[in-house]
Amino acid sequence: FMLNDTQMKPTVFLLTGIPGQEAINLWISILFFSMYVISMMGNSVILFIIKTDLSLHEPMYVFLSMLALTDLCLSISTMPTILGIFWFKSREISINACLVQLFFIHSLSCIESSVLLSMAFDRYVAICNPLRYASVLTTPRIVRMGLVFTIRGMGLIFPLPFLLKRFQYCRDNVLSHSYCLHQEVMKLACSDITVNSIYGLFVIISTVGLDSLLILLSYVMILRTVLSIASREERFKALNTCVSHVCAVLLFYIPMIGLSVIHRFGGSSSPLVQILMGYVYMLVPPLMNPIVYSVKTKEIRARITRVLLR
């Protein structure tokens, strides 16, 4: 027997900022807003420079522009609700708005994972098979890869909002992040969530799991090729072209895998650790990627310097 009011779906979910830190909410909001502005500007500058400079219309930079565009969209998807909490104490989000937000967050995360895989493939071909680089990574092929990544990311995530929409939500409707995630909303349902749990795990394994494994494999082959180069200077030069990509991979996968593990198995972990890991996952990659690529990529750095000195 279940009371009728427990069958009712809540009209809204409540998002959470950083519990216990309300006294410094203003300073936290200034920090987050600064990170948001820097990431928006940084990724926009990368896109502008690659688009306007014909010498940068090479596969490596096309993939970098895909990464910047994905990071830009990811920032736009999360920041309104994050800043809404800290600036206006606006914690409420409707079910439909929550489902739309989680669709974009998870889709863009899958797409970013695919872009990082394509960048690893770019480095593999450039180092292990340089003579075939131009014939393998043609513009039409890169465009097709971009379309496949987008369709894969959106296609795999598309069922999630509908799977969540069918549930009855009779539990506490408070989410532990400042934005909506599938794992979080799923746990608030009082229905059987087995299908969602299995499908969510399948999505993680077939995107992040598979992509990270293939990236690791590509770097094993890159290292094998680099170590066979006789000249120490040439070895260093070849590895140096991979540093930016390795940083981007670590910035993306470590927080994402950490957050997934905490959500699934970290029932006894501190809620603050989970919340902070969530902010790192959402805010740090879009902020750091343009900085890393601007510092480590000579061509990008030179174009930015030229634009600033005009």
Tab-separated table of N, CA, C and O in Angstrom, residues 74 83 100 123 145 160 163-164 193 258 274 292 305:
chain	number	residue	atom	x	y	z
A	74	LEU	N	29.695	23.035	-23.372
A	74	LEU	CA	29.605	22.440	-22.027
A	74	LEU	C	29.509	23.533	-20.966
A	74	LEU	O	28.720	23.428	-20.016
A	83	LEU	N	25.643	29.607	-11.539
A	83	LEU	CA	25.639	31.017	-11.119
A	83	LEU	C	24.284	31.426	-10.541
A	83	LEU	O	24.214	32.286	-9.671
A	100	VAL	N	16.577	18.248	-19.947
A	100	VAL	CA	17.254	18.870	-21.101
A	100	VAL	C	18.715	19.143	-20.758
A	100	VAL	O	19.621	18.857	-21.556
A	123	ARG	N	47.721	12.164	-33.590
A	123	ARG	CA	49.120	12.079	-33.132
A	123	ARG	C	49.752	10.742	-33.538
A	123	ARG	O	50.924	10.690	-33.896
A	145	MET	N	34.103	12.120	-39.396
A	145	MET	CA	34.413	11.719	-38.017
A	145	MET	C	33.652	12.599	-37.029
A	145	MET	O	33.068	12.103	-36.060
A	160	LEU	N	18.001	8.535	-22.346
A	160	LEU	CA	18.059	8.767	-20.896
A	160	LEU	C	16.943	9.672	-20.366
A	160	LEU	O	16.295	9.327	-19.377
A	163	LEU	N	13.777	7.671	-20.294
A	163	LEU	CA	13.801	6.647	-19.248
A	163	LEU	C	13.562	7.260	-17.873
A	163	LEU	O	12.920	6.646	-17.006
A	164	LEU	N	14.071	8.476	-17.649
A	164	LEU	CA	13.875	9.162	-16.361
A	164	LEU	C	12.467	9.737	-16.239
A	164	LEU	O	11.894	9.784	-15.154
A	193	ILE	N	14.932	1.076	-10.901
A	193	ILE	CA	15.869	1.813	-11.775
A	193	ILE	C	16.889	0.886	-12.446
A	193	ILE	O	17.893	1.357	-12.976
A	258	GLY	N	36.511	9.670	-11.747
A	258	GLY	CA	36.401	9.846	-10.292
A	258	GLY	C	34.971	10.105	-9.858
A	258	GLY	O	34.475	9.496	-8.894
A	274	GLN	N	32.306	14.768	-3.223
A	274	GLN	CA	31.486	14.533	-4.410
A	274	GLN	C	31.142	15.849	-5.109
A	274	GLN	O	31.243	15.964	-6.336
A	292	VAL	N	46.354	25.396	-21.926
A	292	VAL	CA	47.398	24.403	-22.214
A	292	VAL	C	47.809	24.471	-23.683
A	292	VAL	O	49.005	24.509	-24.009
A	305	THR	N	49.629	36.063	-29.772
A	305	THR	CA	50.523	37.209	-29.519
A	305	THR	C	50.357	38.268	-30.587
A	305	THR	O	50.285	39.459	-30.294
